[in-house]
CSV table of C-alpha atoms in Angstrom, one decimal:
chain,number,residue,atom,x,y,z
A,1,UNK,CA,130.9,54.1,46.4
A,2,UNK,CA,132.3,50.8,45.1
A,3,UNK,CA,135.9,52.1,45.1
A,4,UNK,CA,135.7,53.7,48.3
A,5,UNK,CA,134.6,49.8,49.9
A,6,UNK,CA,137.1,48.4,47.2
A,7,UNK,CA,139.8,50.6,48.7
A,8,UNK,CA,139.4,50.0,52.3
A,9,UNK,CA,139.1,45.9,51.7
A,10,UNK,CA,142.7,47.0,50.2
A,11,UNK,CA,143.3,48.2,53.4
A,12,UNK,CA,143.1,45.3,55.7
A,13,UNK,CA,146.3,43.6,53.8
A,14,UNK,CA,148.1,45.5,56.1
A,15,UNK,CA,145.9,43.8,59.5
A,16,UNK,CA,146.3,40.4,57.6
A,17,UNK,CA,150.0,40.2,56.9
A,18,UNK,CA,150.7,41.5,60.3
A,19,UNK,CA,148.8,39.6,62.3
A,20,UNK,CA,150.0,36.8,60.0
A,21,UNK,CA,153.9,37.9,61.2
A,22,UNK,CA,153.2,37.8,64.3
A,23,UNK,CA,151.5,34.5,64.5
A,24,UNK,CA,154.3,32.9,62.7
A,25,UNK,CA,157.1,34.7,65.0
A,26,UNK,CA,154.9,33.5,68.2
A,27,UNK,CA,154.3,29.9,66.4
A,28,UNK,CA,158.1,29.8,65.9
A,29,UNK,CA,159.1,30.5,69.7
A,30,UNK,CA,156.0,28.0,71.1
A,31,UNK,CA,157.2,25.0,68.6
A,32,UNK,CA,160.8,25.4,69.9
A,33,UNK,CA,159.8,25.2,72.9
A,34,UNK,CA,157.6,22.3,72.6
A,35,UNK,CA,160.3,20.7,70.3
A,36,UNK,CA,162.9,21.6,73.3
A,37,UNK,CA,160.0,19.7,75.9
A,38,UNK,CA,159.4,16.5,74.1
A,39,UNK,CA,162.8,16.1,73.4
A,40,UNK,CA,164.1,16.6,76.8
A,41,UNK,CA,165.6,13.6,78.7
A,42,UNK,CA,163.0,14.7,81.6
A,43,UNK,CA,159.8,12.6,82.0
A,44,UNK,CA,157.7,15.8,83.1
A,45,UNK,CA,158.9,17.9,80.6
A,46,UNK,CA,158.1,15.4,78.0
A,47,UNK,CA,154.5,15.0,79.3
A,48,UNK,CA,154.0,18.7,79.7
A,49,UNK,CA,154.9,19.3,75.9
A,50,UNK,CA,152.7,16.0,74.9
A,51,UNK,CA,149.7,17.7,76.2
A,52,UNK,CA,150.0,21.4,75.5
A,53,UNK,CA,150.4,20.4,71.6
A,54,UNK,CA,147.5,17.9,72.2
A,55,UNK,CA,145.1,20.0,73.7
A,56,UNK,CA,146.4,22.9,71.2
A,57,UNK,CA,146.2,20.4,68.3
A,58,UNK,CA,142.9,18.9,69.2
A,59,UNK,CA,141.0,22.3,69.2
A,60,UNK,CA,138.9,23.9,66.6
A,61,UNK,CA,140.9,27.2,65.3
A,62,UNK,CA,137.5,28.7,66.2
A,63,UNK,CA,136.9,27.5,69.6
A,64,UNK,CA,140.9,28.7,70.3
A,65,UNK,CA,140.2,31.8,69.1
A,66,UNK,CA,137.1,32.2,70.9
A,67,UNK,CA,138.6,30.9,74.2
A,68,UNK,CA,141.5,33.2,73.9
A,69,UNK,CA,139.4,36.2,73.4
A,70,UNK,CA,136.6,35.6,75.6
A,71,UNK,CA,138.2,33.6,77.9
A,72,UNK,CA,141.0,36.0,78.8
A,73,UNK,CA,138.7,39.0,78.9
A,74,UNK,CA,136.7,37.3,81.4
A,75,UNK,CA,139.6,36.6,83.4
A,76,UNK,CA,140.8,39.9,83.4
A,77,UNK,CA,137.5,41.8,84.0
A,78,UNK,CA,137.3,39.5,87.4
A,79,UNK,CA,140.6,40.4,88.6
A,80,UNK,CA,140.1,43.9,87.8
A,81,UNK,CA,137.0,44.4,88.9
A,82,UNK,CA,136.3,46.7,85.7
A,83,UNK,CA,135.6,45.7,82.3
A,84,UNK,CA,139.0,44.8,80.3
A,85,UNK,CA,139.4,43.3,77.4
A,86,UNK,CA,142.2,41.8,75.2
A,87,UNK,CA,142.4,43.1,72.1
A,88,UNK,CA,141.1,41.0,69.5
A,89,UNK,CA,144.1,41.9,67.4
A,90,UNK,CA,146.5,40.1,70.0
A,91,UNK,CA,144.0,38.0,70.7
A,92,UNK,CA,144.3,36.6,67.4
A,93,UNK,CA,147.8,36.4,67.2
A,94,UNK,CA,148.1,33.9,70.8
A,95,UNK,CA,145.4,31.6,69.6
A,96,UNK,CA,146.8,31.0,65.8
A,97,UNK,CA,150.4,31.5,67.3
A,98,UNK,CA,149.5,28.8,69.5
A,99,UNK,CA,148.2,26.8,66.7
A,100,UNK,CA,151.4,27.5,64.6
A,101,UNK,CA,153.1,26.5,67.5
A,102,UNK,CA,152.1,22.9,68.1
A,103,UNK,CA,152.0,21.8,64.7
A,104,UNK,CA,155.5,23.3,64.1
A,105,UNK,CA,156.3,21.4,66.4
A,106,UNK,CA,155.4,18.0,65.2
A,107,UNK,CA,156.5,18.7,61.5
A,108,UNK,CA,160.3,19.8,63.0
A,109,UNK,CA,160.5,16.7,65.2
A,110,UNK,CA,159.5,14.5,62.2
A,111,UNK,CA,162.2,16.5,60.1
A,112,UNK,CA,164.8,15.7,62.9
A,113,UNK,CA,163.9,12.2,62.9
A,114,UNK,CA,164.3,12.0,59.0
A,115,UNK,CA,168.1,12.5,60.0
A,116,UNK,CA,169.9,9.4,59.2
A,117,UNK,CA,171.2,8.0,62.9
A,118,UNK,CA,174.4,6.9,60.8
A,119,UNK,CA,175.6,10.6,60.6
A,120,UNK,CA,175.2,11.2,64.3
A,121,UNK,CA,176.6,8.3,65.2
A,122,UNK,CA,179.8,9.2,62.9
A,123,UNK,CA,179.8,12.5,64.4
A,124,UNK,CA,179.9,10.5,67.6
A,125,UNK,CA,183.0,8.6,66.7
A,126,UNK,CA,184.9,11.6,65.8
A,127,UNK,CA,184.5,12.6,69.0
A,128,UNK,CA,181.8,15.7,68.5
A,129,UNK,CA,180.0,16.6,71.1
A,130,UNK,CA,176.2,16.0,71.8
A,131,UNK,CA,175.6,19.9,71.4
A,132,UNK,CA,177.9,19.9,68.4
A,133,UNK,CA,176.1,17.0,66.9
A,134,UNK,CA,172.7,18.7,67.4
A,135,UNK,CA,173.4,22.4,65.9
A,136,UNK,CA,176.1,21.6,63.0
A,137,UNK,CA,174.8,17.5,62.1
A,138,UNK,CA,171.1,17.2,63.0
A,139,UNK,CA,169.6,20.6,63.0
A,140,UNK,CA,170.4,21.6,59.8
A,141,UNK,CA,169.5,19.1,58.0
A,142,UNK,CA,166.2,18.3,60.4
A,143,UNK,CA,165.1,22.0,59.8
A,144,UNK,CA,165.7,21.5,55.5
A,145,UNK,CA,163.4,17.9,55.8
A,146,UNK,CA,161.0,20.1,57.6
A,147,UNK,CA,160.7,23.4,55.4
A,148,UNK,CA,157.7,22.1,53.1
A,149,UNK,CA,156.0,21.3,56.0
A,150,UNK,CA,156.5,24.6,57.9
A,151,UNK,CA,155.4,26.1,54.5
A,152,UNK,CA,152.1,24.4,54.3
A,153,UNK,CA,151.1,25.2,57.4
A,154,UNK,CA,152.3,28.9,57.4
A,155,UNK,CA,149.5,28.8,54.2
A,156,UNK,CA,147.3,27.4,56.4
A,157,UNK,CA,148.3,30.3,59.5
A,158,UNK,CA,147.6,32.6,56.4
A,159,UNK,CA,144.0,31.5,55.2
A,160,UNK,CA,143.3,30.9,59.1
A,161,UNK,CA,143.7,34.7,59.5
A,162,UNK,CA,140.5,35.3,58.2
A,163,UNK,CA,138.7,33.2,61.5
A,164,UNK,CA,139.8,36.1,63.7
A,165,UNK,CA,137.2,38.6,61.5
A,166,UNK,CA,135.0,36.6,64.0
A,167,UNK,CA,136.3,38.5,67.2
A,168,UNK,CA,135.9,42.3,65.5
A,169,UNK,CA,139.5,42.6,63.3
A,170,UNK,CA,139.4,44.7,60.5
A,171,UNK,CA,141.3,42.4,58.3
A,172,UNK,CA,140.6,41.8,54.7
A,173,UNK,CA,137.6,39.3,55.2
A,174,UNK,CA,135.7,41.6,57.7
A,175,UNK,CA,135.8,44.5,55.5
A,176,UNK,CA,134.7,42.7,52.6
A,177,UNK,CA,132.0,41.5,54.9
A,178,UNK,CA,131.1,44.9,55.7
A,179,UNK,CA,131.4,46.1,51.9
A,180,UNK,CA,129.4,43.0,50.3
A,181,UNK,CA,126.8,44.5,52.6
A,182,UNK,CA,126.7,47.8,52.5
A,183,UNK,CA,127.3,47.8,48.5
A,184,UNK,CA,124.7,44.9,47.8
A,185,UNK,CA,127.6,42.9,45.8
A,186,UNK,CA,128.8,40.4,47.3
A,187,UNK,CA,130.3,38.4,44.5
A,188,UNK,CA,132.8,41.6,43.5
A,189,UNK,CA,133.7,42.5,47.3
A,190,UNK,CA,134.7,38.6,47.8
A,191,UNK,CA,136.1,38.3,44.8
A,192,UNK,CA,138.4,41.4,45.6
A,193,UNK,CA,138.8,39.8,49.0
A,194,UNK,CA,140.4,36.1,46.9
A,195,UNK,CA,142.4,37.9,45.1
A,196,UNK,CA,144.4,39.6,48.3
A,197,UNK,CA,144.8,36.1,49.9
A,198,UNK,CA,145.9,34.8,46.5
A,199,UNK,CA,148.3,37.7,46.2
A,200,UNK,CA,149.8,37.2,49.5
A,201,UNK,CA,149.6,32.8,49.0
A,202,UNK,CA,151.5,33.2,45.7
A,203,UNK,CA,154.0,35.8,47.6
A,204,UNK,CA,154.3,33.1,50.1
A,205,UNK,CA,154.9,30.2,47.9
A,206,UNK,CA,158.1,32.3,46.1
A,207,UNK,CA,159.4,33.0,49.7
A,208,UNK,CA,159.1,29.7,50.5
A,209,UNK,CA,161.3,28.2,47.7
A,210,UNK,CA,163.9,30.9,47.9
A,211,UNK,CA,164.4,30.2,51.5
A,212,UNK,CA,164.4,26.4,50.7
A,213,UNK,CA,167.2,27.2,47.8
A,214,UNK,CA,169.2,29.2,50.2
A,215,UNK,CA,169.0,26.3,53.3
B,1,UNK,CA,158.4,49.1,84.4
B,2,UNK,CA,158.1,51.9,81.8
B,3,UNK,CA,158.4,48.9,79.5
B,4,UNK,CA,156.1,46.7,81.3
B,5,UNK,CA,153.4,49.2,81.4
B,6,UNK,CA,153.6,50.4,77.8
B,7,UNK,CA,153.2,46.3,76.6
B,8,UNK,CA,149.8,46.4,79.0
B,9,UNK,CA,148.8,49.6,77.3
B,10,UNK,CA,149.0,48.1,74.0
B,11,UNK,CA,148.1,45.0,75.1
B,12,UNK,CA,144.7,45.8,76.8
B,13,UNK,CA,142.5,47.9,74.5
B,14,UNK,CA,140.3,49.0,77.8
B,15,UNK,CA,143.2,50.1,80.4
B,16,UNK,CA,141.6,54.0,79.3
B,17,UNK,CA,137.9,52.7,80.9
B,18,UNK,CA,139.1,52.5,84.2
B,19,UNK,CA,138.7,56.0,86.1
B,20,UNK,CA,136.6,57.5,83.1
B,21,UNK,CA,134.6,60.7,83.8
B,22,UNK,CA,130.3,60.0,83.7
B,23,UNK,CA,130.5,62.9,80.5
B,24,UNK,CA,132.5,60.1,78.6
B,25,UNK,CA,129.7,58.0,76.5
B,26,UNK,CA,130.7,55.0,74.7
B,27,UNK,CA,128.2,54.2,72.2
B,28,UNK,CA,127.8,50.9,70.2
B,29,UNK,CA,125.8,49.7,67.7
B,30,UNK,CA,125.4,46.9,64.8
B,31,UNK,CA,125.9,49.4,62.1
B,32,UNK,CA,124.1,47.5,59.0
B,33,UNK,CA,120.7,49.1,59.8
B,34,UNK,CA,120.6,51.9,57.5
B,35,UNK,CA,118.7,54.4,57.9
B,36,UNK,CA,119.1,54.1,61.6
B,37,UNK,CA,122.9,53.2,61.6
B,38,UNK,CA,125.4,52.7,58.5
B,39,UNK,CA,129.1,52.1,58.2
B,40,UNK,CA,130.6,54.0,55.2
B,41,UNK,CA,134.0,52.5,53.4
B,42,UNK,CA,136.2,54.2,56.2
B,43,UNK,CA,134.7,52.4,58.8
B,44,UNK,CA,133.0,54.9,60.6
B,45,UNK,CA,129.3,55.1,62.2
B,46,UNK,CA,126.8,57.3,61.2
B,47,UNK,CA,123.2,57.1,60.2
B,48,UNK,CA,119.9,59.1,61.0
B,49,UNK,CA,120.2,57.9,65.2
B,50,UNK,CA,124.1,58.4,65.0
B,51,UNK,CA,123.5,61.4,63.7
B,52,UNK,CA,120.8,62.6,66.5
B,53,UNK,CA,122.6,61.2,69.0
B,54,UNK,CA,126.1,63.0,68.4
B,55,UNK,CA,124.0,66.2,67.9
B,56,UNK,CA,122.8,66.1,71.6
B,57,UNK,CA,126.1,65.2,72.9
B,58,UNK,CA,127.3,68.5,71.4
B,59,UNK,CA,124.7,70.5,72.6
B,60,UNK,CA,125.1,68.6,76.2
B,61,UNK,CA,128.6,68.8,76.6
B,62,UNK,CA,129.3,65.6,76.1
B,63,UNK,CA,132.2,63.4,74.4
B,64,UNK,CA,130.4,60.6,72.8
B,65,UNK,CA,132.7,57.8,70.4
B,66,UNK,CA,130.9,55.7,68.1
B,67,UNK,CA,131.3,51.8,67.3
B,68,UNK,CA,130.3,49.1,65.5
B,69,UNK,CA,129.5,45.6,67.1
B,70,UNK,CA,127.7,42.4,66.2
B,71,UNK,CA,124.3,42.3,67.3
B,72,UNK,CA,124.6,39.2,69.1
B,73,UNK,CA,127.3,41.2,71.4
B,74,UNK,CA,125.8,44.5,72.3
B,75,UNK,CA,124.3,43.5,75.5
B,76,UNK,CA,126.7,41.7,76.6
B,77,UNK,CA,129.4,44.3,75.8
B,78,UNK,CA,127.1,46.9,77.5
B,79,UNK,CA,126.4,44.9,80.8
B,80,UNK,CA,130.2,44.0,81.0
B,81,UNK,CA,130.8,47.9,80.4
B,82,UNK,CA,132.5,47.3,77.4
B,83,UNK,CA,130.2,49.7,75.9
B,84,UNK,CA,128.2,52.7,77.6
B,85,UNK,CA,125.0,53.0,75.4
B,86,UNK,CA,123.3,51.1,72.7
B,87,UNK,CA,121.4,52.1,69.9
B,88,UNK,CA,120.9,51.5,66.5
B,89,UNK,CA,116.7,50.9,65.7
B,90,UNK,CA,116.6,49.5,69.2
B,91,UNK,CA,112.9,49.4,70.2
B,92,UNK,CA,111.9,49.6,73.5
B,93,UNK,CA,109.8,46.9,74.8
B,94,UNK,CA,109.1,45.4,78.5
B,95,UNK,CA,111.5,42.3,77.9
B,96,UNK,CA,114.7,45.0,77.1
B,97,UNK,CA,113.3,46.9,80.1
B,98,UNK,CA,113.8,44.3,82.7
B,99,UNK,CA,117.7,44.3,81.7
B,100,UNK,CA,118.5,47.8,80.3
B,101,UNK,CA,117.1,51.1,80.7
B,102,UNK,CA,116.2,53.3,78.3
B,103,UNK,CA,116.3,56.8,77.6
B,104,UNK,CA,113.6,58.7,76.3
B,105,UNK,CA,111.9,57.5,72.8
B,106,UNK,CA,114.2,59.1,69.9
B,107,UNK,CA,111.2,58.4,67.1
B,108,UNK,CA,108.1,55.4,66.8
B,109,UNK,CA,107.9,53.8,63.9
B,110,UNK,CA,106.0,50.4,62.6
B,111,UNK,CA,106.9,47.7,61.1
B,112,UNK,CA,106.7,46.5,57.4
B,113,UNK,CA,106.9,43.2,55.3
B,114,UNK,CA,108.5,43.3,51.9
B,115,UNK,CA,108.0,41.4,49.2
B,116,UNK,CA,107.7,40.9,45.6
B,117,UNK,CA,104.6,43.0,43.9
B,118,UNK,CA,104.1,39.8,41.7
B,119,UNK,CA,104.6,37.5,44.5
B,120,UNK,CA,102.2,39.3,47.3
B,121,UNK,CA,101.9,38.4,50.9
B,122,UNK,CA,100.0,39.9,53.3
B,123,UNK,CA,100.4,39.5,57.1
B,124,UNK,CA,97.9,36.6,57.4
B,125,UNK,CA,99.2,34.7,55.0
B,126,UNK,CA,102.4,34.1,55.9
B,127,UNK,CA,102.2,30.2,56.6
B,128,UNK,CA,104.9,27.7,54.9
B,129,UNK,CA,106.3,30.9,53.5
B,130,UNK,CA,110.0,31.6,54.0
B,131,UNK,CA,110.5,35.1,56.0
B,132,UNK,CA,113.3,37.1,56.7
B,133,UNK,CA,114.1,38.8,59.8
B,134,UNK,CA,117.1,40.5,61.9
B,135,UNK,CA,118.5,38.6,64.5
B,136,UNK,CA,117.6,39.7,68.0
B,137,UNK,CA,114.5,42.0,66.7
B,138,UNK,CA,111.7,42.3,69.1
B,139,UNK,CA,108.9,41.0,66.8
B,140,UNK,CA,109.7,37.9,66.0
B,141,UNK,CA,107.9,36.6,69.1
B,142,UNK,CA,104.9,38.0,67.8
B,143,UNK,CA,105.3,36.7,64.8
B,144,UNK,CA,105.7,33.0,65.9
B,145,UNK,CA,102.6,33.6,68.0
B,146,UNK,CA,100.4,35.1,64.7
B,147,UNK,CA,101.8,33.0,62.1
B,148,UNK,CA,103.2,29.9,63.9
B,149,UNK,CA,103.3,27.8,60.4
B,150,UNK,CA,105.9,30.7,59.2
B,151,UNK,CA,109.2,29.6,58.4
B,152,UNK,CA,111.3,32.3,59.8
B,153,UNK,CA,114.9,32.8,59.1
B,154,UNK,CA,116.7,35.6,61.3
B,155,UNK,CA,119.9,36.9,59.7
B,156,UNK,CA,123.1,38.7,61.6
B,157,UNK,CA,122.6,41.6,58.8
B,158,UNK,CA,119.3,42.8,57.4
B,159,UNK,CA,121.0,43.4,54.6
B,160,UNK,CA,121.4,39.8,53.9
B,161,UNK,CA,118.0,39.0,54.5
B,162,UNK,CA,117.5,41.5,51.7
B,163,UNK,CA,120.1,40.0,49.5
B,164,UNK,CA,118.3,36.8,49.9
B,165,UNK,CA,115.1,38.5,49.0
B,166,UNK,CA,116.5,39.7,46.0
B,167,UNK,CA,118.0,35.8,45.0
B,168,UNK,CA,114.3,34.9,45.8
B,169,UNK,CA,115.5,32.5,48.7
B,170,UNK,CA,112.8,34.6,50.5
B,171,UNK,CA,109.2,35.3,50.4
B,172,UNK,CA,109.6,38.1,52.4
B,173,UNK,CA,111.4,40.4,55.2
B,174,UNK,CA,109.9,41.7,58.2
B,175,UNK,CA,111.9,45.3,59.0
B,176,UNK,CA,111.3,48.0,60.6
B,177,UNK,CA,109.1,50.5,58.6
B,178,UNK,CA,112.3,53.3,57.7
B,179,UNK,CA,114.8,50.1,57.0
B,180,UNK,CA,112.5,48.8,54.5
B,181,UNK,CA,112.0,52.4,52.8
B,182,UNK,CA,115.6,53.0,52.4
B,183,UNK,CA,116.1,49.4,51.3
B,184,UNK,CA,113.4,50.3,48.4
B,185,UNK,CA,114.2,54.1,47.8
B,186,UNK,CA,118.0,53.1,47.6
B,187,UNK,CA,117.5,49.9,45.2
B,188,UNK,CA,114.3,51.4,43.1
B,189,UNK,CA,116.9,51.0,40.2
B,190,UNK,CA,117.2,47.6,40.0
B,191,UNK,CA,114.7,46.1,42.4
B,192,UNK,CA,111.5,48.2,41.3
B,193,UNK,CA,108.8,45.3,41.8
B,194,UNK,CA,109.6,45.1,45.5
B,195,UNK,CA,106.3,46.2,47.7
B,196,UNK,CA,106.2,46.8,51.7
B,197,UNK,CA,103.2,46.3,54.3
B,198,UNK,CA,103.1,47.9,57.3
B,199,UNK,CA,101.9,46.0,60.2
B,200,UNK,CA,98.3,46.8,61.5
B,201,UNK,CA,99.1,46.8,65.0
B,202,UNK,CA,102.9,47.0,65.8
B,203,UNK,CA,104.1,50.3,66.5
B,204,UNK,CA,107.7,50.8,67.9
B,205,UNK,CA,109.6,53.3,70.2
B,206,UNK,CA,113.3,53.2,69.6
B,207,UNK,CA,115.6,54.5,72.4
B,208,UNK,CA,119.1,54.3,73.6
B,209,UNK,CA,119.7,51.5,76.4
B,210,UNK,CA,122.1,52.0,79.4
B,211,UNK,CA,122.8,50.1,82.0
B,212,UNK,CA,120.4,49.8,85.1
B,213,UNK,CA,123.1,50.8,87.4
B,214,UNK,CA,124.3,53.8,85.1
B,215,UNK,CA,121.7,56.5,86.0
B,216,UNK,CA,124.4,59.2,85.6
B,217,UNK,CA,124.7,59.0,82.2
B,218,UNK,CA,121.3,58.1,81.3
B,219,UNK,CA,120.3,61.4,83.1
B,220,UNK,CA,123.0,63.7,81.3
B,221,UNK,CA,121.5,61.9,78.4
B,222,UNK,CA,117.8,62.7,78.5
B,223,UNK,CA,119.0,66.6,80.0
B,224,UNK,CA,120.8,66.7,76.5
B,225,UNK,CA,118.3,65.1,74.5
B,226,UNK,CA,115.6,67.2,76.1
B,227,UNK,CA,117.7,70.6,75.2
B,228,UNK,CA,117.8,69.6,72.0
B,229,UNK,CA,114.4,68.2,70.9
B,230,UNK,CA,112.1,68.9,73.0
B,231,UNK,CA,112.6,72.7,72.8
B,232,UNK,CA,109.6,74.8,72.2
């Protein structure tokens, strides 16, 4: 019986890693675009992106998760009129997208302000244009200052995958929930459960430092 | 719009509720309640009440699905109309009555306290003592009101209360009568000095809850219930 549990905590690598993908894809669009706001020459725009990342920022992963999931369903269900829910599996993916998002966000405006302002202002007096400056002076050498930090807190978007067990999907940690009851062993259905996230944090780690070799 | 559609498909696991025929029955339950419910490795329900229940949905016509939900979200899910029916050693009681109703009484059972042989408790003695109990189950209110000294621990898995038993972080688990049997007959190899006491006066009829408002299905229910058990 232990195999059969064994095999299906096996299973939810697959829900893990996706809904890891996915979170990481979303986090990357939502930190550009807070990147893009605070560094816009517009007051608003500036404010706007201040306060999404704050309020994102300043939330529990839990209660975002939670708020995402219940939240939206409610909100849907009233303008229905019917019971309609998100599913738990995208629910997961906005809230620690979100969360991706406005940290990512911070960690590439700190690697773009590690960019010495000599270079840009030599780009400057050759005669480069502000757009020039940005994609072939600042960018990549911003994004190369910021690449540890987007890898730590991919890690983090990683391990946080196992919150959204919480809201019902059937990722690694909520099957070896189920199996560590069901079986009475906790300890080995756990301890199968570590060793997934360890595989995939170790995959992570060597992807990491390729991609920081190639940049 | 094809596109735009097919995203809210995906997106929205209940678009399919909306428009259902009253033969459809979506059933939920916290499947960690064996006898009564289990969920094996694949993830599906079954269990002694699954098992019951998907007979008389053959028998009645009916196309019954099976899921498994945390306790703490069956009644809500059921009164938003996530679900259809709950079940799972749900006991019938007037408190459940004045927000769900039930069908008719699929078995009656009692409840038991387990405990260690060399350690025993009976059910006036249960003062200082740490218990173990399910989370949302019926008779703990009794239980605060016949052994208010009790130090009562409710868990979101009876199975955990009975892994705790086993670490002997418990003194012992109040369960309904059949749990507590298949928690001894299934662990006789290893926990063999484990004894049960039923209670003297509780006595429980489980059923299957529906919604108030949902008399359709509660009806098509008890028709197929009644074709299948209560035939002479």
């Amino acid at each position: 019986m232990m195999g059969a549990y064994a095999l299906n905590i096996m299973q939810g690598l697959g829900y893990t890693m996706a809904l890891f993908m996915l979170s990481v894809m979303l986090g990357a669009v939502i930190s550009l675009m807070l990147l893009w706001g605070s560094m816009s020459p517009h007051p608003t725009r500036q404010k706007a992106a201040w306060l999404c990342g704050a309020v994102i920022r300043g939330l529990p992963e839990l209660v975002l998760i939670y708020m995402v999931y219940f939240g939206i369903t409610a909100l849907l269900t009233s303008w229905y009129g019917d019971y309609t829910e998100i599913h738990p599996f995208w629910a997961g993916v906005l809230a620690l997208g979100a969360l991706f998002g406005a940290y990512a966000s911070q960690v590439l405006r700190s690697g773009l302000q590690a960019v010495t302002t000599g270079q840009v202002q030599v780009a400057t007096t050759l005669g480069l244009s502000p757009q020039h400056i940005f994609w072939h002076v600042t960018w990549p050498q911003g994004l190369r200052f910021a690449l540890p930090g987007l890898g730590n807190l991919a890690l983090i978007t990683l391990k946080d995958t196992a919150l959204v067990s919480l809201i019902g999907v059937a990722d690694i940690t909520y099957r070896a929930q189920i199996a560590a009851i069901q079986t009475e062993r906790p300890l080995l259905c756990y301890a199968i459960a570590a060793l997934l996230y360890g595989f995939c944090t170790v995959c992570l780690g060597f992807t990491g430092r390729r991609l920081a070799h190639v940049l | 719009m094809n596109i735009l559609s097919a995203f809210f498909t995906l997106f929205l696991s209940c678009a399919f509720a909306w428009g259902r025929p009253v033969t459809d029955f979506r059933f939920a339950s916290e499947a960690t309640y064996p006898p009564f419910v289990i969920l094996d490795a694949k993830g599906h329900v079954g269990g002694d009440e699954t098992d019951m229940i998907r007979k008389a949905c053959d028998q009645g016509g009916l196309q019954c699905s099976f899921s498994h939900a945390p306790w703490d979200t069956l009644l809500a899910g059921l009164r938003m109309g996530k679900f259809d029916a709950i079940y799972g050693g749900l006991a019938i009681t007037p408190e459940r009555k004045r927000h769900v109703t039930f069908s008719e009484p699929m078995h009656t059972s009692n409840v038991s306290l387990v405990f260690p042989c060399h350690q025993p408790l009976s059910w006036h003695d249960l003062a200082m003592q740490h218990v173990g109990l399910q989370q949302g189950v019926t008779f703990l209110t009794h239980l605060k009101a016949e052994s208010p000294a009790a130090q009562l621990h409710t868990y979101d898995s009876i199975q955990q209360a009975f892994l705790d038993l086993g670490y002997q972080r418990l003194a012992g688990v109040v369960v309904d009568a059949p749990v507590a049997q298949h928690w001894l007959d299934r662990t006789s190899d290893h926990h063999d000095n484990f004894c049960q006491m039923h209670h003297p006066e509780i006595t429980q009829n489980y059923g299957v809850a529906f919604r108030p408002q949902d008399t359709q299905r509660l009806m098509l229910f008890n028709k197929a219930w009644q074709k299948v058990f209560h035939q002479p």
